[in-house]
Coordinates of C-alpha atoms in Angstrom, one line a residue:
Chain X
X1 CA 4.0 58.1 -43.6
X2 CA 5.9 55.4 -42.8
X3 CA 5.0 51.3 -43.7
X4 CA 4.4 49.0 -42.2
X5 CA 5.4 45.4 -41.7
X6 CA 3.7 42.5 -39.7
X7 CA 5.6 39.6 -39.0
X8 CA 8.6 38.6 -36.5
X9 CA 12.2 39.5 -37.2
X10 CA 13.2 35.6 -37.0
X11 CA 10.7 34.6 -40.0
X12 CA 12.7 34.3 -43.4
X13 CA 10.0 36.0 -45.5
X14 CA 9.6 38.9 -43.2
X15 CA 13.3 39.3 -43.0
X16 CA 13.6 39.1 -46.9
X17 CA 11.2 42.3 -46.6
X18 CA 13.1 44.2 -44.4
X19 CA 16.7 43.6 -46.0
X20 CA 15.1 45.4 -48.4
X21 CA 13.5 48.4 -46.8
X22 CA 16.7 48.4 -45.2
X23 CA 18.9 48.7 -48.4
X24 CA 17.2 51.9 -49.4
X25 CA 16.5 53.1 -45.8
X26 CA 12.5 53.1 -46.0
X27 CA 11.0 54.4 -42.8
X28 CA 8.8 51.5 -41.4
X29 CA 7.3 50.6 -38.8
X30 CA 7.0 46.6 -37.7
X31 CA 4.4 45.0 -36.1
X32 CA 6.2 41.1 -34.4
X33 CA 3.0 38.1 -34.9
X34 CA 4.2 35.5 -32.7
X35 CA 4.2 32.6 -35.1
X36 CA 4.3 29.7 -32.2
X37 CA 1.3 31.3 -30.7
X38 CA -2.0 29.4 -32.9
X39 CA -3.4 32.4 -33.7
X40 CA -0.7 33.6 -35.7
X41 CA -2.9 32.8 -39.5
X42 CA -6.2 34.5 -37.9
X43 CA -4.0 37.5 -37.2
X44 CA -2.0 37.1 -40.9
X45 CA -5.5 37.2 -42.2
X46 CA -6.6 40.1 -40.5
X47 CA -3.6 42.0 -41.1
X48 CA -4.3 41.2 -45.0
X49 CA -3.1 38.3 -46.2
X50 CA -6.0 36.1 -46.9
X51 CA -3.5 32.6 -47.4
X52 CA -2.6 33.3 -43.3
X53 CA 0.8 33.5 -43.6
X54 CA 3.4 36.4 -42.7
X55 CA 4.3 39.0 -43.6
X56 CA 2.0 41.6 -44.7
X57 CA 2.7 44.8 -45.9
X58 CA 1.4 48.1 -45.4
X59 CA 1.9 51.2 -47.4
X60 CA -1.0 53.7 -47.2
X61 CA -3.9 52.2 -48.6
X62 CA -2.0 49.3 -50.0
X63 CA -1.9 45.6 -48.6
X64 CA 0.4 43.4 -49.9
X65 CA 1.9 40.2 -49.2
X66 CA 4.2 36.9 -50.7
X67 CA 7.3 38.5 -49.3
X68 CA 9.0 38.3 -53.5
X69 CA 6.8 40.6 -54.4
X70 CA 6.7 43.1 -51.6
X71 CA 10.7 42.9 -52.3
X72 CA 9.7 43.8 -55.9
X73 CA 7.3 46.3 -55.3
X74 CA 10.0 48.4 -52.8
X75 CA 12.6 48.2 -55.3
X76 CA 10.3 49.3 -58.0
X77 CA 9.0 52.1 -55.8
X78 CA 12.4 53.5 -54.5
X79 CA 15.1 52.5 -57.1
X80 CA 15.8 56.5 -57.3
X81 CA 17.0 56.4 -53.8
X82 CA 19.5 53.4 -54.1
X83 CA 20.6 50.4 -56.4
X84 CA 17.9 49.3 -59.0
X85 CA 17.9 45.6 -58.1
X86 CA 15.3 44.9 -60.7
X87 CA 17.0 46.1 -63.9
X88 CA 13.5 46.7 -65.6
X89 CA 14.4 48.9 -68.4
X90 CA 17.1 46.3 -70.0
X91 CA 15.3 43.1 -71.0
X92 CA 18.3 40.7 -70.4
X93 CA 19.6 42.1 -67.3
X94 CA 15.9 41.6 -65.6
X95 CA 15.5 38.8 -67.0
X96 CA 18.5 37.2 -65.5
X97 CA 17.1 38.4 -62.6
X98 CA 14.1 37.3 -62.8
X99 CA 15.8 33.6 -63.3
X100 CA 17.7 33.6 -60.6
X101 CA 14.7 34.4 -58.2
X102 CA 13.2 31.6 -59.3
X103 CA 16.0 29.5 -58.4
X104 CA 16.8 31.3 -55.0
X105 CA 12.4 30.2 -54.4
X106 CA 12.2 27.1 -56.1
X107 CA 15.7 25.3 -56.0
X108 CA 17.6 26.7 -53.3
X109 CA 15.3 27.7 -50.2
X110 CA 13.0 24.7 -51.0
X111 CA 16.4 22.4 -50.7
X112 CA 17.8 24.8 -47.6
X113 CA 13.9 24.6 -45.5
X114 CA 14.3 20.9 -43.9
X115 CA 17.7 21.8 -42.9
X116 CA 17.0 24.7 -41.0
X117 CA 13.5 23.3 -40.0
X118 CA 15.4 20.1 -38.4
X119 CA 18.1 22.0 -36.7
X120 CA 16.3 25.8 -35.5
X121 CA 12.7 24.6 -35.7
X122 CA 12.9 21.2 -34.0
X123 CA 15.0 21.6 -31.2
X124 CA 14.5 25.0 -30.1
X125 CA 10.9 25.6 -30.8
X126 CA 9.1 22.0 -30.7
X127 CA 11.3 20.6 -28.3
X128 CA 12.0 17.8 -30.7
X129 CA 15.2 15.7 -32.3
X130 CA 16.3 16.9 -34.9
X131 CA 16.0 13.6 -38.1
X132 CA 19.5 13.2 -39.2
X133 CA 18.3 11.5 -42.0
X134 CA 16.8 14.4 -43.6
X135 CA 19.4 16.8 -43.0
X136 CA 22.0 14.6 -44.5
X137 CA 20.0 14.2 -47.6
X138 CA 19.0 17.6 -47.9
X139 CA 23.0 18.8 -47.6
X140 CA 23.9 16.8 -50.7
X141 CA 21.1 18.5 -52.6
X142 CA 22.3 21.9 -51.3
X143 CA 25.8 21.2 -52.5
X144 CA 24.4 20.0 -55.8
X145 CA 22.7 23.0 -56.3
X146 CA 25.7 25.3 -54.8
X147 CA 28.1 23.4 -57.1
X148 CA 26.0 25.7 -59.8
X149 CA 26.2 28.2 -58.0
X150 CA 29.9 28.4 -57.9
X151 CA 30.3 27.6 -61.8
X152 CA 28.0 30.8 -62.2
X153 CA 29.6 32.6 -60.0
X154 CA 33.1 32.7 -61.3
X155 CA 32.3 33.9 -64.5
X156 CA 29.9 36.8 -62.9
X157 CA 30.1 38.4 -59.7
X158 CA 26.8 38.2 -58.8
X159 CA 23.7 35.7 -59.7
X160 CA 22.4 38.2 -62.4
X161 CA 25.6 39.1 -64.0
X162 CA 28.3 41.9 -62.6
X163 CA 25.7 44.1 -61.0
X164 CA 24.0 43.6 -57.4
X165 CA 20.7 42.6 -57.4
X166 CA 17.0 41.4 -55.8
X167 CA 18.3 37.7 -56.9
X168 CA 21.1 38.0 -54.1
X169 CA 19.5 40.2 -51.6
X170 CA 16.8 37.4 -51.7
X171 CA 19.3 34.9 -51.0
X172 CA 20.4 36.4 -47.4
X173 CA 17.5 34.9 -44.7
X174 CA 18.0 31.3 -45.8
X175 CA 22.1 31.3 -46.2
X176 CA 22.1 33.3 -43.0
X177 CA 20.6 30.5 -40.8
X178 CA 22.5 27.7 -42.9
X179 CA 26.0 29.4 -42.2
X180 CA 24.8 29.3 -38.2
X181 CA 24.3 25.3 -38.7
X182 CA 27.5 22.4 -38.6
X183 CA 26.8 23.1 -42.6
X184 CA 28.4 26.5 -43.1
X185 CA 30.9 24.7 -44.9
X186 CA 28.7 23.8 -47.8
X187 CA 28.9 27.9 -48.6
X188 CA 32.7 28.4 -47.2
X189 CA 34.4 25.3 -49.2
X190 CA 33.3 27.2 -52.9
X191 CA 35.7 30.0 -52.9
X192 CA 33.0 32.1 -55.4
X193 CA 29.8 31.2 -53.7
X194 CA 31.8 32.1 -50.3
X195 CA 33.0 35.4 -51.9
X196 CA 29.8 36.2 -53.1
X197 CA 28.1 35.7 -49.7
X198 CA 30.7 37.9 -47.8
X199 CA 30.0 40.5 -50.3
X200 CA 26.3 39.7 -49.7
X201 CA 26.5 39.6 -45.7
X202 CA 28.9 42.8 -44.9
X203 CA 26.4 45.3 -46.3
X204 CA 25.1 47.7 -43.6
X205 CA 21.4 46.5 -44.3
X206 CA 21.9 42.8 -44.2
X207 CA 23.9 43.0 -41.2
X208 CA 21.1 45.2 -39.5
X209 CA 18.5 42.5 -40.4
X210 CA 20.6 39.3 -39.3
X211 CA 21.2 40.6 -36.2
X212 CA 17.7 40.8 -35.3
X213 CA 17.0 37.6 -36.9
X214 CA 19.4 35.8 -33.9
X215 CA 16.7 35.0 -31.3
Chain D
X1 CA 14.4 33.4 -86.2
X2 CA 12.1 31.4 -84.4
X3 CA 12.7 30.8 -80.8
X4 CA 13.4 27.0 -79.7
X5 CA 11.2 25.1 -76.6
X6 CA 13.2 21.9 -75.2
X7 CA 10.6 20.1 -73.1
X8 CA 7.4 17.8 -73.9
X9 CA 3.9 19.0 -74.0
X10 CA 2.9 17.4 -71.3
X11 CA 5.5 18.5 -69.1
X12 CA 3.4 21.6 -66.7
X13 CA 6.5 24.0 -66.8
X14 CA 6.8 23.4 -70.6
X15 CA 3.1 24.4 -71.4
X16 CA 3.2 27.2 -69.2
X17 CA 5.9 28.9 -72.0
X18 CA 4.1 27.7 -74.8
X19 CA 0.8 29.0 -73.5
X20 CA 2.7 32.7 -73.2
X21 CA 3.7 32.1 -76.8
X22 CA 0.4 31.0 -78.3
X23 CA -0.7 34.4 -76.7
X24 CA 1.9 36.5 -78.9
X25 CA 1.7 34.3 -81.7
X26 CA 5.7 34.3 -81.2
X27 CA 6.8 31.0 -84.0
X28 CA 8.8 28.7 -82.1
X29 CA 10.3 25.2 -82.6
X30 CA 9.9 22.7 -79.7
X31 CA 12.2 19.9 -79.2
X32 CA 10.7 17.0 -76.8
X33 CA 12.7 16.1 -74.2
X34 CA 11.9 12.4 -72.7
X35 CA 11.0 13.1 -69.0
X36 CA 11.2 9.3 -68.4
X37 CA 14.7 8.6 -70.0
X38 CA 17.2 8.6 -67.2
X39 CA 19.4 10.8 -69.5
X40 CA 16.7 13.6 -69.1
X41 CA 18.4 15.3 -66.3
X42 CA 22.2 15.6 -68.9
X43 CA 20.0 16.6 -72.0
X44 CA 18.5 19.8 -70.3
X45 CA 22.2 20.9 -68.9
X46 CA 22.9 20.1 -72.6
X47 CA 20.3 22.6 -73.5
X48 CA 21.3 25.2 -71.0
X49 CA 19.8 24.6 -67.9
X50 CA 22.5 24.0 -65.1
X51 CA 20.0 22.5 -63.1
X52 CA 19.0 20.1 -65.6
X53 CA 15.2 21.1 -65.6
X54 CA 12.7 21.3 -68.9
X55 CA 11.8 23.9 -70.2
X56 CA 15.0 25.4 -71.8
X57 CA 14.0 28.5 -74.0
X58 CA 16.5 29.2 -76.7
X59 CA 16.5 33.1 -78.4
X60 CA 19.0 33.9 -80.4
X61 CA 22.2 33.5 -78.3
X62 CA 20.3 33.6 -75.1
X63 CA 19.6 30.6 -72.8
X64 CA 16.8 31.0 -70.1
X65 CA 14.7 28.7 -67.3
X66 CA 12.7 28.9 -64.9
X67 CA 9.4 28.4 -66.7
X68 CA 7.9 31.8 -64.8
X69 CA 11.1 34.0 -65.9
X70 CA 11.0 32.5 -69.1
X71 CA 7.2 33.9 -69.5
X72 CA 8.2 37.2 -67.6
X73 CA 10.9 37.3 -71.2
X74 CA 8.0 36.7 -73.7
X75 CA 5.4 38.6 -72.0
X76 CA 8.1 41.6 -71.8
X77 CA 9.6 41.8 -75.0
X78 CA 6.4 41.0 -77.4
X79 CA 3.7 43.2 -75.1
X80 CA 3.6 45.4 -78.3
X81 CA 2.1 42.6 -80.4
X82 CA -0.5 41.6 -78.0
X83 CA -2.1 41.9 -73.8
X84 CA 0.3 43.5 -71.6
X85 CA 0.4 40.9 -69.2
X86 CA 3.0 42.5 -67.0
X87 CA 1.8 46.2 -66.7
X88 CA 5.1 47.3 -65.6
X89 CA 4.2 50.7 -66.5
X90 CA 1.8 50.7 -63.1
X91 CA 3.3 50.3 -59.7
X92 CA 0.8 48.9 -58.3
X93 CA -1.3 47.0 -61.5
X94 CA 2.2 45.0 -61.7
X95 CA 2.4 44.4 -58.0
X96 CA -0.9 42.6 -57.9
X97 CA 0.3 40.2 -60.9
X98 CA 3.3 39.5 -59.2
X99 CA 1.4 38.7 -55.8
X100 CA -0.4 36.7 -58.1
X101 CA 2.0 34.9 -59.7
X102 CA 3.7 34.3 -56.4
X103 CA 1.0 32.3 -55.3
X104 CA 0.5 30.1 -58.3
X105 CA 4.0 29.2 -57.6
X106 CA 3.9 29.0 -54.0
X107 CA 0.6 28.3 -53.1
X108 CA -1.7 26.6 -55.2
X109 CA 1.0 24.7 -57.4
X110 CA 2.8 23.5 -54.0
X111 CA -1.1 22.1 -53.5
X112 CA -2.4 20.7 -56.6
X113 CA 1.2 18.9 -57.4
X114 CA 0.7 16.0 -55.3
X115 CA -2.8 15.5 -56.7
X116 CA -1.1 15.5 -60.1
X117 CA 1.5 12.9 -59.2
X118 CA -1.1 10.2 -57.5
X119 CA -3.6 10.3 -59.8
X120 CA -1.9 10.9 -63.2
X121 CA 1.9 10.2 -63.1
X122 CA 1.8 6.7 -60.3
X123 CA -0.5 4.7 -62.2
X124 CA 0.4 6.2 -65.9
X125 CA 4.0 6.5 -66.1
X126 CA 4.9 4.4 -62.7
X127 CA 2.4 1.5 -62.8
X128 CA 1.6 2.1 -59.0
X129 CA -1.5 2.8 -57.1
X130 CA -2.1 6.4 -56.1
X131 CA -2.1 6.8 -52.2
X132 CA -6.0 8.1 -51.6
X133 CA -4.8 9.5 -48.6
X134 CA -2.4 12.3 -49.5
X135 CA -4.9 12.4 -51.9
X136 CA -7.3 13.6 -49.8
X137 CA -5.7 15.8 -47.7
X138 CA -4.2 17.8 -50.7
X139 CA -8.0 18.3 -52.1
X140 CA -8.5 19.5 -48.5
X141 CA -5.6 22.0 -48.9
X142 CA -6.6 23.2 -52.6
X143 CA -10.2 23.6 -51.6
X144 CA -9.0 26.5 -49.0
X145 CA -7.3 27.8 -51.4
X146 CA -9.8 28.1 -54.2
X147 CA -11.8 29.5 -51.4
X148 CA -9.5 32.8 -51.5
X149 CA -9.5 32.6 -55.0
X150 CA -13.3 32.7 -55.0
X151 CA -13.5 35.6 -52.4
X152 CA -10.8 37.7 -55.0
X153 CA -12.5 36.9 -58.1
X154 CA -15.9 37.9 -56.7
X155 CA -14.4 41.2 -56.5
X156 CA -12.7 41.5 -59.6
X157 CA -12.6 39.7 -63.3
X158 CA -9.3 38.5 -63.1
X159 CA -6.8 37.8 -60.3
X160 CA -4.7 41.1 -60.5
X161 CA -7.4 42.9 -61.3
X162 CA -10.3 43.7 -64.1
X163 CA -7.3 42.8 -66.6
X164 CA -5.8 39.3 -67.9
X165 CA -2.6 39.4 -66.7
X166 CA 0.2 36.9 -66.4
X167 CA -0.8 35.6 -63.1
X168 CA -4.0 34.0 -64.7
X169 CA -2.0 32.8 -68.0
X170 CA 1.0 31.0 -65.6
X171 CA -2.3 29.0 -63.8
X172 CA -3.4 26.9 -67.4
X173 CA -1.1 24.1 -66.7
X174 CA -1.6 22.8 -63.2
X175 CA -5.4 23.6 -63.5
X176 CA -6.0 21.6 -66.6
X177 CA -4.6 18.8 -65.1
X178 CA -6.5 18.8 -61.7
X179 CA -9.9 19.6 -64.2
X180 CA -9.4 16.2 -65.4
X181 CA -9.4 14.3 -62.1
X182 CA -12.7 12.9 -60.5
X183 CA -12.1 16.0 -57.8
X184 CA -12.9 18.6 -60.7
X185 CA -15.7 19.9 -58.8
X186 CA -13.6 22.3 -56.3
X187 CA -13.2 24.7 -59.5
X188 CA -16.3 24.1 -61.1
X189 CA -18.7 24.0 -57.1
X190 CA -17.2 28.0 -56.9
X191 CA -18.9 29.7 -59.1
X192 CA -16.8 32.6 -59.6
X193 CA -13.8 30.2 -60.2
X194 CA -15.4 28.4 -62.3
X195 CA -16.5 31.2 -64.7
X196 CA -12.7 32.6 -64.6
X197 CA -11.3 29.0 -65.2
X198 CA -13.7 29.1 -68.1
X199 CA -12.3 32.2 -69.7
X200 CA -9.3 31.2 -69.2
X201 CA -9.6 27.8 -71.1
X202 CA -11.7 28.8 -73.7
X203 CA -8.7 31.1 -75.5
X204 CA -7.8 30.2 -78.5
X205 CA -3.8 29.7 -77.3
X206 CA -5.2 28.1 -74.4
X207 CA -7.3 25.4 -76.2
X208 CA -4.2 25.0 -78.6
X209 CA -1.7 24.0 -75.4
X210 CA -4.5 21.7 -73.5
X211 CA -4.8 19.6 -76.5
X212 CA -1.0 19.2 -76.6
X213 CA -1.2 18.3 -72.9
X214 CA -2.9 15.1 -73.7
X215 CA -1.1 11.8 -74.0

């Protein structure tokens, strides 16, 4: 039986899900909430996530949501069918992992959000203009945080160490709608971090989901 | 050899490892790190974080942070001397904690935290007046919350389920310090909240890290 996921392609947390599901080729079904319409969190909830928010996840029986650990729970279920992104059995590989999803959810997308929020959100779904202000401050903390990035990422070729994992697959919604803003040079001006996202963006799955996240 | 903590007691992220630690009874070393000193920022890159946040958690030859990775490490490697917070062994018994833990971290921390920082951190460490306002509208925020928390707990002991896992352990900090303010009474008015907030206080590692927590 296949999943199923509720939430539109354009939403960075559902996307996040379906990268996944796509990078082990999980039959699923998805189910678009239209997130301008207001009942969007009466429908979250009813689909199963009690907070309101997209996505949920189906599997059998099983509701999940908080799209990190739906991401965790497919790679944990299928890791015999493809890479093993979590690296459970070795306690410093996962844990590096583990570490860097923290940073892609606390420092990264939290520093990326008003960016994309003032230049997709404002203009093209409230009508608004976009505060300059805000996006100027929040590229200098981007390129703080990238500068990081790129120190880690010459000495390994991915975040966790020389192995592909959830860490970078995590990564792709955000860095996908900041390379389609005046910004993508905060990812193509460090030669690593640029590497590392060409690597990221050229597998079959993300280019699958990226494409439907264009709107 | 013991393990080293760089961070003060009262810092939420730092009590948060500590807390995993007391559980374990791992010995470890803590070195305080002056939140309030400008140099703060250069002494945690010192220490090993690259993005210059406490905690830094020193084993061996291994750097970590990220407080939630860093309990993820303790909980994993020392499950044989105490609770199995993790219960990576179950697909889905893990996959509730990390829903859980997903929204600590994304949920009610993002709501609580400006509580926090108007009522305790502006007039203690800043010598301002907390803004009643944003006040007010976070209590709003965490009461919705705490209703979903009340709904899940009615239906089972803990928030992954009928076990203590390290979903409920990673809430200690944040909650301590809201059960202090004069707006204590959106834990305590739900009673099934209330009755998990006071299992979750009264253990022994617990007790030990709230009394640290006090200036």
């Amino acid at each position: 039986m296949a999943v199923t996921v509720y939430g539109p392609s354009y939403s960075t947390a559902t996307a996040r899900v379906i990268a996944c599901l796509e990078v082990y080729g999980v039959e699923y079904r998805q189910v678009p909430v239209d997130l301008a319409a207001a009942e969007h969190k009466q429908q979250a909830v009813l689909y199963g996530n009690p907070f309101g928010q997209v996505p949920v996840f189906e599997d059998g029986d099983l509701k999940l949501f908080e799209s990190r650990a739906i991401t965790r729970y497919i790679a944990k279920k299928h890791k015999g069918n493809g890479p093993d992104l979590l690296r459970e059995d070795n306690l410093e590989e996962s844990t590096m992992v583990n570490i860097w999803m923290e940073v892609e959810a606390h420092q990264l997308d939290k520093a990326v959000q008003p960016i994309i929020f003032q230049l997709l959100v404002v203009p093209v779904l409230l009508g608004g203009e976009p505060d300059q202000k805000i996006v100027e401050n929040s590229v200098k903390n981007v390129e703080k945080l990238l500068d990081v990035y790129e120190a880690r990422l010459s000495n390994s070729k991915y975040l966790a160490g020389d192995f592909f994992s959830l860490a970078d697959l995590n990564h792709l919604p955000y860095l996908y709608y900041l390379i389609t803003t005046p910004y993508a040079s905060v990812i193509t001006s460090r030669p690593h971090v640029k590497a590392w996202w060409e690597d990221l963006l050229s597998r079959p799955a993300c280019q699958k989901v990226t494409a439907n996240m264009k709107r």
